[in-house]
Amino acid sequence: MTDNPRLALIERIATARREWRWANSELVHLEKGVNAWNHWRSRQSEAKPDLSGIDLRGVDLKGVNLSHAKLIRADLSGADLTGANLTGADLGQANLTRANLQGAILVDTDLIWAKLVETNLRKADLRRSKPIEAEFIGADLSEASLADAKLSRASFMDAVLCRTDFSRSKLLEANFSDAILAQCSFADAILIGADLWRAQLTGANLTSATLTGAKLNKADFTRANLSSADLTEVEARGARFMGTVLTGACIQGWEIDSETSLSDAVCDYLYLTRGDRLPEGTRSFMPGEFEQTVRNELMAIEWTFPQGIDWSAFVSACQSVSAVNPDLQLGLQSFEQRASGELVVRLDATGARDRAAVFQQLRTAYQAALPSPKPSAKGAPPEQEPSCHSLWAIAQTLSRVQHLPMVP
């Protein structure tokens, strides 16, 4: 193809007309250049040109008006679409790899399964667009707006997204692994199941964002704002929350580890579950209280014994599980006998990479350590195994147990 942008466009249009055998007046206007095309579009404002499957690789289309055009499976890779108007266009499955869309308008644009690998979308307007399952791998969307967009399962791996606006967007299972998201906004966005592994979110705004089940392992949230965010069951192992605002966040089932940094985090209060506020009432955390509370709550295993507990089997289970997990440090946080009669024991599980797996190991070991029931004489009622239901009995039992440390 020629290096002359004007001739390149003519060649592409000529090829398209030969392949499609079109006597298409729309292509005739585009063949005359962007200015002629835009002039025709201004007089045909209701027209919705169908350019599906067209090959416009590498052509100069700066400022072109392709609003409401049908460009399904079009190849625009390497094309220069700087400042182009693609409002309401259908770019489903289109190839825009390494295209230049800086400052382009893509409001209400359909980009389902579109390929935008290493595409320049700086300052582009993609509000209310639908890039569902689109590929933005390595793309630059700095200062772009994707507010109210539908981006479920879209991939932004290695993308540059500085000061990008994702406010109120739906980003279910979106992939932001290794992306640079400094000072971007996810305010009120839905990021359920999203992958932010090793993403850089320094100074980002995630106020009231929903991140249920998201993977935040090794992500950097330094000085980010996560106030009132829903962090239910997120994985945050090795994540950095230094100077992060977490006031009002819900951290039910949040997975952290010893490498998770919470230094200088700002948090007046949080929710362990919806409605379960800490501290209770209207009190705010004292200095240093937040981090200690979070670690106590989130590194804990809560074990319920509906029919009482065999403390010998319990201690044996803890010892055997600790023996096969060298990095695991089990400690007794608390125990509580509820009105229903069930006993709830809370264990600190420092060093546990997978609390669910450790808990399953504990339950299996506990069952194995329970004594076999003694056979009863014929006609006699079965002998009841002693159980520790009263707090006094529990206290006496614990006073004899020297193997399991109490967590301060």
Short mmCIF file of C-alpha atoms in Angstrom, two decimals:
data_model
loop_
_atom_site.label_atom_id
_atom_site.label_comp_id
_atom_site.label_asym_id
_atom_site.label_seq_id
_atom_site.Cartn_x
_atom_site.Cartn_y
_atom_site.Cartn_z
CA MET A 1 0.00 0.00 0.00
CA THR A 2 1.22 3.53 -0.80
CA ASP A 3 2.57 5.82 1.91
CA ASN A 4 0.36 8.67 0.65
CA PRO A 5 -2.66 8.82 3.03
CA ARG A 6 -5.00 10.11 0.31
CA LEU A 7 -4.02 7.39 -2.17
CA ALA A 8 -4.12 4.76 0.58
CA LEU A 9 -7.76 5.61 1.29
CA ILE A 10 -8.62 5.44 -2.42
CA GLU A 11 -6.93 2.04 -2.74
CA ARG A 12 -8.80 0.63 0.27
CA ILE A 13 -12.16 1.89 -1.00
CA ALA A 14 -11.48 0.57 -4.50
CA THR A 15 -10.65 -2.84 -3.08
CA ALA A 16 -13.80 -2.83 -0.99
CA ARG A 17 -15.94 -1.96 -4.00
CA ARG A 18 -14.38 -4.76 -6.08
CA GLU A 19 -14.79 -7.35 -3.35
CA TRP A 20 -18.36 -6.39 -2.54
CA ARG A 21 -19.36 -5.41 -6.11
CA TRP A 22 -20.99 -2.35 -4.61
CA ALA A 23 -22.25 0.56 -6.63
CA ASN A 24 -22.42 2.21 -3.24
CA SER A 25 -22.80 5.97 -3.14
CA GLU A 26 -21.60 5.93 0.47
CA LEU A 27 -18.24 4.52 -0.57
CA VAL A 28 -18.03 7.02 -3.40
CA HIS A 29 -18.23 9.86 -0.89
CA LEU A 30 -15.64 8.27 1.39
CA GLU A 31 -13.37 7.65 -1.60
CA LYS A 32 -13.30 11.41 -2.20
CA GLY A 33 -11.80 11.96 1.24
CA VAL A 34 -12.84 12.79 4.79
CA ASN A 35 -14.00 16.33 3.99
CA ALA A 36 -16.29 15.17 1.18
CA TRP A 37 -17.62 12.37 3.36
CA ASN A 38 -18.33 14.69 6.27
CA HIS A 39 -20.05 17.17 3.96
CA TRP A 40 -22.30 14.39 2.66
CA ARG A 41 -23.02 13.22 6.22
CA SER A 42 -24.01 16.75 7.25
CA ARG A 43 -26.67 16.73 4.53
CA GLN A 44 -27.75 13.15 5.30
CA SER A 45 -27.98 13.37 9.07
CA GLU A 46 -30.40 10.42 9.30
CA ALA A 47 -28.20 8.09 7.24
CA LYS A 48 -26.68 5.04 8.93
CA PRO A 49 -23.91 3.91 6.57
CA ASP A 50 -23.23 0.18 6.48
CA LEU A 51 -19.47 -0.37 6.23
CA SER A 52 -19.42 -3.78 7.91
CA GLY A 53 -16.31 -5.79 7.13
CA ILE A 54 -14.56 -2.92 5.34
CA ASP A 55 -10.75 -2.89 5.30
CA LEU A 56 -9.44 0.56 6.23
CA ARG A 57 -6.15 -0.51 7.77
CA GLY A 58 -3.66 2.28 8.29
CA VAL A 59 -5.66 4.97 6.49
CA ASP A 60 -5.93 8.60 7.60
CA LEU A 61 -9.45 9.25 8.85
CA LYS A 62 -8.77 12.13 11.23
CA GLY A 63 -11.98 13.92 12.15
CA VAL A 64 -14.19 11.57 10.14
CA ASN A 65 -17.90 11.45 10.97
CA LEU A 66 -18.85 7.79 11.36
CA SER A 67 -21.65 8.39 13.84
CA HIS A 68 -24.29 5.63 13.82
CA ALA A 69 -22.35 3.78 11.11
CA LYS A 70 -22.39 0.00 10.98
CA LEU A 71 -18.78 -1.17 11.18
CA ILE A 72 -19.20 -4.75 12.38
CA ARG A 73 -15.98 -6.75 11.86
CA ALA A 74 -14.38 -3.74 10.12
CA ASP A 75 -10.58 -3.66 10.08
CA LEU A 76 -9.38 -0.25 11.25
CA SER A 77 -6.09 -1.45 12.69
CA GLY A 78 -3.42 1.21 12.54
CA ALA A 79 -5.89 3.79 11.20
CA ASP A 80 -5.69 7.41 12.34
CA LEU A 81 -9.09 8.27 13.78
CA THR A 82 -7.94 11.21 15.87
CA GLY A 83 -10.96 13.31 16.85
CA ALA A 84 -13.33 11.05 14.88
CA ASN A 85 -17.05 11.02 15.67
CA LEU A 86 -18.20 7.43 16.25
CA THR A 87 -21.24 8.26 18.36
CA GLY A 88 -23.71 5.36 18.34
CA ALA A 89 -21.64 3.37 15.84
CA ASP A 90 -21.67 -0.43 15.85
CA LEU A 91 -18.07 -1.65 16.05
CA GLY A 92 -18.86 -5.14 17.25
CA GLN A 93 -15.89 -7.48 16.59
CA ALA A 94 -14.05 -4.65 14.82
CA ASN A 95 -10.26 -4.62 14.79
CA LEU A 96 -8.85 -1.32 16.08
CA THR A 97 -5.44 -2.63 17.08
CA ARG A 98 -2.87 0.18 17.32
CA ALA A 99 -5.36 2.66 15.87
CA ASN A 100 -5.18 6.29 16.98
CA LEU A 101 -8.47 7.34 18.55
CA GLN A 102 -7.13 10.17 20.67
CA GLY A 103 -9.94 12.58 21.48
CA ALA A 104 -12.45 10.51 19.51
CA ILE A 105 -16.14 10.49 20.45
CA LEU A 106 -17.51 6.99 21.04
CA VAL A 107 -20.56 7.83 23.16
CA ASP A 108 -23.17 5.01 23.07
CA THR A 109 -20.89 3.02 20.76
CA ASP A 110 -21.21 -0.77 20.57
CA LEU A 111 -17.76 -2.36 20.95
CA ILE A 112 -18.74 -5.92 21.89
CA TRP A 113 -15.76 -8.26 21.28
CA ALA A 114 -13.85 -5.42 19.63
CA LYS A 115 -10.06 -5.59 19.57
CA LEU A 116 -8.33 -2.42 20.78
CA VAL A 117 -4.90 -3.82 21.62
CA GLU A 118 -2.30 -1.06 22.12
CA THR A 119 -4.83 1.47 20.81
CA ASN A 120 -4.44 5.17 21.64
CA LEU A 121 -7.66 6.31 23.30
CA ARG A 122 -6.28 9.20 25.32
CA LYS A 123 -9.03 11.70 26.20
CA ALA A 124 -11.56 9.69 24.18
CA ASP A 125 -15.23 9.91 25.20
CA LEU A 126 -16.69 6.42 25.66
CA ARG A 127 -19.57 7.29 27.97
CA ARG A 128 -22.40 4.74 27.92
CA SER A 129 -20.46 2.62 25.43
CA LYS A 130 -20.68 -1.20 25.43
CA PRO A 131 -17.20 -2.71 25.12
CA ILE A 132 -18.39 -6.02 26.62
CA GLU A 133 -15.57 -8.61 26.40
CA ALA A 134 -13.51 -6.11 24.39
CA GLU A 135 -9.70 -6.25 24.45
CA PHE A 136 -7.90 -3.10 25.63
CA ILE A 137 -4.64 -4.94 26.34
CA GLY A 138 -1.76 -2.47 26.46
CA ALA A 139 -4.03 0.39 25.34
CA ASP A 140 -3.66 3.97 26.55
CA LEU A 141 -6.94 5.38 27.88
CA SER A 142 -5.48 8.12 30.05
CA GLU A 143 -8.02 10.85 30.81
CA ALA A 144 -10.67 9.01 28.80
CA SER A 145 -14.25 8.83 30.05
CA LEU A 146 -15.98 5.46 30.33
CA ALA A 147 -18.64 6.63 32.77
CA ASP A 148 -21.82 4.51 32.75
CA ALA A 149 -20.21 2.08 30.29
CA LYS A 150 -20.89 -1.66 30.13
CA LEU A 151 -17.48 -3.33 30.34
CA SER A 152 -18.16 -6.78 31.74
CA ARG A 153 -15.32 -9.24 31.05
CA ALA A 154 -13.35 -6.58 29.16
CA SER A 155 -9.57 -6.93 29.38
CA PHE A 156 -7.38 -3.98 30.36
CA MET A 157 -4.23 -5.99 31.07
CA ASP A 158 -1.11 -3.79 31.00
CA ALA A 159 -3.24 -0.80 29.96
CA VAL A 160 -2.46 2.79 30.96
CA LEU A 161 -5.54 4.31 32.58
CA CYS A 162 -4.29 7.38 34.44
CA ARG A 163 -7.15 9.69 35.47
CA THR A 164 -9.62 7.57 33.49
CA ASP A 165 -13.26 7.88 34.56
CA PHE A 166 -15.12 4.59 35.14
CA SER A 167 -17.80 6.13 37.36
CA ARG A 168 -20.97 4.00 37.61
CA SER A 169 -19.65 1.56 34.99
CA LYS A 170 -20.41 -2.15 35.06
CA LEU A 171 -17.10 -4.02 35.11
CA LEU A 172 -18.11 -7.52 36.19
CA GLU A 173 -15.14 -9.91 35.83
CA ALA A 174 -13.10 -7.26 34.01
CA ASN A 175 -9.35 -7.85 33.94
CA PHE A 176 -7.06 -5.03 35.09
CA SER A 177 -3.97 -7.15 35.82
CA ASP A 178 -0.79 -5.04 35.80
CA ALA A 179 -2.77 -1.99 34.64
CA ILE A 180 -1.76 1.54 35.65
CA LEU A 181 -4.85 3.17 37.17
CA ALA A 182 -3.34 6.12 39.02
CA GLN A 183 -5.93 8.73 40.01
CA CYS A 184 -8.67 7.03 38.03
CA SER A 185 -12.28 7.03 39.24
CA PHE A 186 -14.39 3.94 39.96
CA ALA A 187 -16.94 5.85 42.05
CA ASP A 188 -20.16 3.78 42.32
CA ALA A 189 -18.77 1.31 39.75
CA ILE A 190 -19.57 -2.41 39.87
CA LEU A 191 -16.41 -4.52 39.83
CA ILE A 192 -17.82 -7.85 41.02
CA GLY A 193 -15.29 -10.61 40.35
CA ALA A 194 -12.86 -8.21 38.67
CA ASP A 195 -9.14 -9.05 38.55
CA LEU A 196 -6.87 -6.22 39.71
CA TRP A 197 -3.79 -8.35 40.37
CA ARG A 198 -0.75 -6.11 40.71
CA ALA A 199 -2.70 -3.11 39.40
CA GLN A 200 -1.47 0.34 40.40
CA LEU A 201 -4.33 2.42 41.82
CA THR A 202 -2.39 5.16 43.60
CA GLY A 203 -4.75 8.00 44.45
CA ALA A 204 -7.72 6.30 42.77
CA ASN A 205 -11.32 7.07 43.74
CA LEU A 206 -13.33 3.92 44.53
CA THR A 207 -15.96 5.58 46.71
CA SER A 208 -19.03 3.32 47.07
CA ALA A 209 -17.63 0.89 44.48
CA THR A 210 -18.81 -2.73 44.60
CA LEU A 211 -15.84 -5.12 44.50
CA THR A 212 -17.49 -8.28 45.80
CA GLY A 213 -15.26 -11.29 45.09
CA ALA A 214 -12.65 -9.18 43.29
CA LYS A 215 -9.00 -10.23 43.20
CA LEU A 216 -6.84 -7.43 44.62
CA ASN A 217 -3.73 -9.48 45.35
CA LYS A 218 -0.58 -7.32 45.26
CA ALA A 219 -2.57 -4.31 44.02
CA ASP A 220 -1.38 -0.88 45.15
CA PHE A 221 -4.11 1.32 46.67
CA THR A 222 -1.74 3.84 48.24
CA ARG A 223 -3.67 7.03 49.09
CA ALA A 224 -6.75 5.70 47.26
CA ASN A 225 -10.27 6.39 48.52
CA LEU A 226 -12.30 3.24 49.26
CA SER A 227 -14.81 4.85 51.60
CA SER A 228 -18.15 2.99 51.69
CA ALA A 229 -16.81 0.43 49.19
CA ASP A 230 -18.13 -3.14 49.29
CA LEU A 231 -15.08 -5.38 49.73
CA THR A 232 -17.00 -8.53 50.60
CA GLU A 233 -14.92 -11.68 50.01
CA VAL A 234 -12.19 -9.90 48.06
CA GLU A 235 -8.70 -11.39 47.94
CA ALA A 236 -6.20 -8.76 49.09
CA ARG A 237 -3.08 -10.81 49.84
CA GLY A 238 0.00 -8.66 49.56
CA ALA A 239 -2.07 -5.59 48.67
CA ARG A 240 -0.91 -2.12 49.73
CA PHE A 241 -3.41 0.10 51.53
CA MET A 242 -0.95 2.68 52.80
CA GLY A 243 -2.73 5.94 53.54
CA THR A 244 -5.90 4.52 51.97
CA VAL A 245 -9.30 5.81 53.12
CA LEU A 246 -11.43 2.82 54.21
CA THR A 247 -14.06 4.53 56.34
CA GLY A 248 -17.43 2.81 55.99
CA ALA A 249 -16.11 -0.05 53.85
CA CYS A 250 -17.60 -3.53 54.26
CA ILE A 251 -14.86 -6.14 54.64
CA GLN A 252 -16.89 -9.30 55.21
CA GLY A 253 -14.77 -12.33 54.37
CA TRP A 254 -11.87 -10.18 53.16
CA GLU A 255 -8.74 -12.30 52.64
CA ILE A 256 -5.50 -10.61 53.72
CA ASP A 257 -2.14 -11.95 54.83
CA SER A 258 1.00 -10.84 56.62
CA GLU A 259 2.18 -9.05 53.45
CA THR A 260 -0.93 -6.88 53.24
CA SER A 261 0.04 -3.34 54.25
CA LEU A 262 -2.46 -1.21 56.19
CA SER A 263 -0.01 1.34 57.54
CA ASP A 264 -1.39 4.88 57.85
CA ALA A 265 -4.77 3.75 56.51
CA VAL A 266 -7.58 6.16 57.38
CA CYS A 267 -10.66 4.50 58.84
CA ASP A 268 -13.11 5.92 61.36
CA TYR A 269 -15.33 2.82 61.25
CA LEU A 270 -16.03 -0.21 59.07
CA TYR A 271 -18.52 -3.03 58.66
CA LEU A 272 -17.65 -6.68 59.29
CA THR A 273 -20.99 -7.57 57.69
CA ARG A 274 -23.78 -5.36 56.44
CA GLY A 275 -25.11 -3.61 59.53
CA ASP A 276 -22.35 -4.95 61.83
CA ARG A 277 -20.45 -1.74 62.52
CA LEU A 278 -17.08 -1.53 64.23
CA PRO A 279 -16.65 0.22 66.56
CA GLU A 280 -20.22 -0.13 67.78
CA GLY A 281 -22.44 2.90 68.09
CA THR A 282 -21.02 6.19 66.93
CA ARG A 283 -17.48 5.78 68.26
CA SER A 284 -14.51 6.05 65.89
CA PHE A 285 -11.38 3.90 65.95
CA MET A 286 -8.56 5.05 68.19
CA PRO A 287 -5.08 5.42 66.63
CA GLY A 288 -3.73 1.96 65.74
CA GLU A 289 -7.02 0.26 66.64
CA PHE A 290 -8.21 -0.15 63.07
CA GLU A 291 -5.28 -2.21 61.82
CA GLN A 292 -5.28 -4.47 64.88
CA THR A 293 -9.04 -4.99 64.62
CA VAL A 294 -8.85 -5.82 60.93
CA ARG A 295 -6.09 -8.35 61.41
CA ASN A 296 -7.86 -9.98 64.36
CA GLU A 297 -11.09 -10.27 62.42
CA LEU A 298 -9.80 -11.17 58.99
CA MET A 299 -7.07 -13.59 60.00
CA ALA A 300 -9.58 -15.48 62.15
CA ILE A 301 -11.35 -18.80 61.71
CA GLU A 302 -14.79 -18.98 63.33
CA TRP A 303 -15.64 -22.54 64.32
CA THR A 304 -19.11 -23.44 65.57
CA PHE A 305 -19.79 -26.54 67.70
CA PRO A 306 -23.58 -27.08 67.90
CA GLN A 307 -23.33 -30.09 70.26
CA GLY A 308 -20.49 -29.01 72.52
CA ILE A 309 -16.76 -29.57 72.11
CA ASP A 310 -14.16 -32.17 73.00
CA TRP A 311 -11.24 -29.98 74.01
CA SER A 312 -8.67 -32.77 73.82
CA ALA A 313 -9.67 -33.47 70.21
CA PHE A 314 -9.70 -29.72 69.53
CA VAL A 315 -6.14 -29.20 70.78
CA SER A 316 -4.97 -32.33 68.96
CA ALA A 317 -6.47 -31.03 65.70
CA CYS A 318 -4.74 -27.65 66.09
CA GLN A 319 -1.40 -29.31 66.77
CA SER A 320 -1.62 -31.71 63.81
CA VAL A 321 -2.67 -28.97 61.35
CA SER A 322 0.11 -26.67 62.59
CA ALA A 323 2.62 -29.48 62.07
CA VAL A 324 1.82 -29.77 58.36
CA ASN A 325 1.67 -25.98 57.82
CA PRO A 326 5.06 -24.60 58.96
CA ASP A 327 4.10 -20.94 58.34
CA LEU A 328 0.80 -21.24 60.20
CA GLN A 329 0.49 -19.83 63.71
CA LEU A 330 -2.76 -20.78 65.40
CA GLY A 331 -3.90 -18.86 68.45
CA LEU A 332 -7.13 -18.74 70.43
CA GLN A 333 -8.88 -15.37 70.05
CA SER A 334 -12.10 -16.01 71.92
CA PHE A 335 -14.93 -18.42 72.63
CA GLU A 336 -18.60 -17.74 73.17
CA GLN A 337 -21.53 -19.83 74.29
CA ARG A 338 -24.69 -18.63 72.61
CA ALA A 339 -28.26 -18.80 73.90
CA SER A 340 -28.96 -21.70 71.54
CA GLY A 341 -26.34 -23.74 73.39
CA GLU A 342 -23.83 -23.84 70.55
CA LEU A 343 -20.24 -22.90 71.21
CA VAL A 344 -18.34 -20.55 68.87
CA VAL A 345 -14.54 -20.63 68.97
CA ARG A 346 -12.48 -18.01 67.12
CA LEU A 347 -8.94 -18.92 66.10
CA ASP A 348 -6.27 -16.57 64.82
CA ALA A 349 -4.69 -18.12 61.71
CA THR A 350 -1.65 -15.95 61.06
CA GLY A 351 0.31 -17.12 58.04
CA ALA A 352 -2.62 -18.99 56.49
CA ARG A 353 -2.58 -18.60 52.73
CA ASP A 354 -5.98 -20.24 52.39
CA ARG A 355 -8.14 -20.01 55.50
CA ALA A 356 -10.86 -22.19 53.98
CA ALA A 357 -8.35 -24.99 53.38
CA VAL A 358 -6.93 -24.66 56.90
CA PHE A 359 -10.44 -24.75 58.36
CA GLN A 360 -11.23 -27.92 56.42
CA GLN A 361 -8.01 -29.51 57.69
CA LEU A 362 -8.95 -28.59 61.26
CA ARG A 363 -12.42 -30.11 60.98
CA THR A 364 -11.05 -33.31 59.46
CA ALA A 365 -8.37 -33.61 62.15
CA TYR A 366 -10.93 -32.90 64.89
CA GLN A 367 -13.22 -35.67 63.70
CA ALA A 368 -10.28 -38.07 63.52
CA ALA A 369 -9.23 -37.18 67.08
CA LEU A 370 -12.66 -37.74 68.63
CA PRO A 371 -12.83 -40.90 70.76
CA SER A 372 -14.93 -43.73 69.40
CA PRO A 373 -18.34 -44.02 71.09
CA LYS A 374 -18.41 -46.73 73.78
CA PRO A 375 -20.78 -49.62 73.08
CA SER A 376 -23.69 -49.80 75.55
CA ALA A 377 -25.03 -52.91 77.22
CA LYS A 378 -28.04 -54.53 75.60
CA GLY A 379 -31.19 -52.75 76.68
CA ALA A 380 -29.28 -49.99 78.49
CA PRO A 381 -29.36 -46.39 77.26
CA PRO A 382 -26.18 -45.30 75.45
CA GLU A 383 -23.61 -43.57 77.61
CA GLN A 384 -23.48 -39.85 76.92
CA GLU A 385 -20.10 -38.39 76.06
CA PRO A 386 -19.19 -35.47 78.33
CA SER A 387 -19.29 -32.11 76.61
CA CYS A 388 -18.25 -28.64 77.68
CA HIS A 389 -21.35 -26.50 77.50
CA SER A 390 -20.88 -24.21 80.47
CA LEU A 391 -18.37 -21.39 80.39
CA TRP A 392 -17.08 -22.57 83.78
CA ALA A 393 -16.28 -26.00 82.35
CA ILE A 394 -14.61 -24.39 79.34
CA ALA A 395 -12.49 -22.17 81.55
CA GLN A 396 -11.39 -25.17 83.61
CA THR A 397 -10.48 -27.09 80.46
CA LEU A 398 -8.53 -24.20 78.96
CA SER A 399 -6.62 -23.71 82.20
CA ARG A 400 -5.19 -27.20 81.69
CA VAL A 401 -4.31 -26.64 78.03
CA GLN A 402 -0.81 -25.23 77.61
CA HIS A 403 -0.33 -25.85 73.90
CA LEU A 404 -2.51 -23.19 72.31
CA PRO A 405 -1.60 -19.53 72.92
CA MET A 406 -4.25 -16.93 73.64
CA VAL A 407 -4.19 -14.02 71.23
CA PRO A 408 -3.94 -10.73 73.16
#
